[in-house]
């Protein structure tokens, strides 16, 4: 299996890139945000429970997201691989994911860290708000999500760097260019079993 994680600040393009990579390499796209929004839309108990966290821009409790991700990972275990999009989002989640995968005899191969300037993120999200209809795509909630990212998620960089798994990608380039660079790095990894150390 080829198991990847993609993370970065809100609006960095991880959803778009995940879909493109999943398509190119036949991977399963596991988006924690989509899983949660789906539950909210259905009006399930879980959806009603997480609604306020998601709409206010806070992380939902680890126990909820972990259960959901484990269940879906098991569903995808015989696939070509999984791209985890939006998960893990904290150190606890990262450690738990490693433990879970190890128990199943699996591991993460590469962790894609998307780099985008704050002003660009803000422009993208306010632009997206009109189409996405997402309640968390407002200026105020964007600020909360940014703060949550900096406080709880950005530390994943150190965690995965220590495992030599971090691929840093300049996410300011056009979508196709970013995808091509990531694909290059994936092909390189498959050939050499090594992650590019430079920012691409
Ligand atoms: P974005 O990265 O653009 O902010 P996502 O779709 O990845 O959007 O996530 C939307 C929201 O869903 C988050 O702000 C958070 O409330 C919730 N969420 C998604 N993934 C997780 C996670 N791994 N842990 C906790 N909460 C999560």
PDB file of C-alpha atoms and ligand atoms in Angstrom, residues 8-11 14 31-34 36-37 53-54 57-62 65 85-89 93 125 128 134 136 145, ligand 1:
ATOM      1  CA  UNK A   8      -1.612  22.357   5.915  1.00  0.00           C
ATOM      2  CA  UNK A   9      -3.540  25.446   6.978  1.00  0.00           C
ATOM      3  CA  UNK A  10      -7.210  25.950   6.055  1.00  0.00           C
ATOM      4  CA  UNK A  11      -7.506  26.761   2.354  1.00  0.00           C
ATOM      5  CA  UNK A  14      -5.292  19.772   0.473  1.00  0.00           C
ATOM      6  CA  UNK A  31     -11.205  13.221   4.222  1.00  0.00           C
ATOM      7  CA  UNK A  32     -12.054  13.674   7.876  1.00  0.00           C
ATOM      8  CA  UNK A  33     -13.784  16.996   7.144  1.00  0.00           C
ATOM      9  CA  UNK A  34     -16.014  15.360   4.501  1.00  0.00           C
ATOM     10  CA  UNK A  36     -17.962  14.963   9.508  1.00  0.00           C
ATOM     11  CA  UNK A  37     -19.892  17.230   7.114  1.00  0.00           C
ATOM     12  CA  UNK A  53     -17.261  22.216  16.824  1.00  0.00           C
ATOM     13  CA  UNK A  54     -17.096  22.176  13.018  1.00  0.00           C
ATOM     14  CA  UNK A  57     -13.788  26.036  13.648  1.00  0.00           C
ATOM     15  CA  UNK A  58     -12.647  23.936  16.614  1.00  0.00           C
ATOM     16  CA  UNK A  59     -11.358  20.384  16.456  1.00  0.00           C
ATOM     17  CA  UNK A  60     -13.898  17.718  17.288  1.00  0.00           C
ATOM     18  CA  UNK A  61     -12.868  15.473  20.207  1.00  0.00           C
ATOM     19  CA  UNK A  62     -10.160  12.941  19.348  1.00  0.00           C
ATOM     20  CA  UNK A  65     -12.606  11.356  14.890  1.00  0.00           C
ATOM     21  CA  UNK A  85      -6.776  14.414   4.240  1.00  0.00           C
ATOM     22  CA  UNK A  86      -7.374  16.537   7.341  1.00  0.00           C
ATOM     23  CA  UNK A  87      -6.292  13.772   9.658  1.00  0.00           C
ATOM     24  CA  UNK A  88      -4.234  13.640  11.815  1.00  0.00           C
ATOM     25  CA  UNK A  89      -4.674  17.178  13.055  1.00  0.00           C
ATOM     26  CA  UNK A  93      -4.036  11.825  16.544  1.00  0.00           C
ATOM     27  CA  UNK A 125     -11.368  31.061   1.659  1.00  0.00           C
ATOM     28  CA  UNK A 128     -14.640  29.880  -1.751  1.00  0.00           C
ATOM     29  CA  UNK A 134     -19.688  26.000   4.307  1.00  0.00           C
ATOM     30  CA  UNK A 136     -17.011  27.781   8.608  1.00  0.00           C
ATOM     31  CA  UNK A 145      -9.258  27.706  12.213  1.00  0.00           C
TER      32      UNK A 145
HETATM   33  P1  LIG B   1     -10.071  22.865   6.420  1.00  0.00           P
HETATM   34  O1  LIG B   1      -8.763  22.175   6.502  1.00  0.00           O
HETATM   35  O2  LIG B   1     -10.274  23.586   5.134  1.00  0.00           O
HETATM   36  O3  LIG B   1     -10.297  23.746   7.602  1.00  0.00           O
HETATM   37  P2  LIG B   1     -11.558  20.299   6.778  1.00  0.00           P
HETATM   38  O4  LIG B   1     -12.637  19.917   5.844  1.00  0.00           O
HETATM   39  O5  LIG B   1     -10.331  19.462   6.769  1.00  0.00           O
HETATM   40  O6  LIG B   1     -11.280  21.822   6.436  1.00  0.00           O
HETATM   41  O7  LIG B   1     -12.146  20.326   8.281  1.00  0.00           O
HETATM   42  C1  LIG B   1     -13.275  21.056   8.634  1.00  0.00           C
HETATM   43  C2  LIG B   1     -13.542  20.966  10.137  1.00  0.00           C
HETATM   44  O8  LIG B   1     -13.831  19.601  10.501  1.00  0.00           O
HETATM   45  C3  LIG B   1     -12.391  21.376  11.056  1.00  0.00           C
HETATM   46  O9  LIG B   1     -12.339  22.769  11.250  1.00  0.00           O
HETATM   47  C4  LIG B   1     -12.761  20.610  12.342  1.00  0.00           C
HETATM   48  O10 LIG B   1     -13.808  21.226  13.029  1.00  0.00           O
HETATM   49  C5  LIG B   1     -13.298  19.293  11.795  1.00  0.00           C
HETATM   50  N1  LIG B   1     -12.240  18.264  11.645  1.00  0.00           N
HETATM   51  C6  LIG B   1     -11.805  17.737  10.457  1.00  0.00           C
HETATM   52  N2  LIG B   1     -10.827  16.845  10.665  1.00  0.00           N
HETATM   53  C7  LIG B   1     -10.625  16.783  12.006  1.00  0.00           C
HETATM   54  C8  LIG B   1      -9.743  16.061  12.844  1.00  0.00           C
HETATM   55  N3  LIG B   1      -8.833  15.213  12.341  1.00  0.00           N
HETATM   56  N4  LIG B   1      -9.820  16.250  14.192  1.00  0.00           N
HETATM   57  C9  LIG B   1     -10.707  17.089  14.700  1.00  0.00           C
HETATM   58  N5  LIG B   1     -11.563  17.818  13.975  1.00  0.00           N
HETATM   59  C10 LIG B   1     -11.539  17.687  12.636  1.00  0.00           C
END
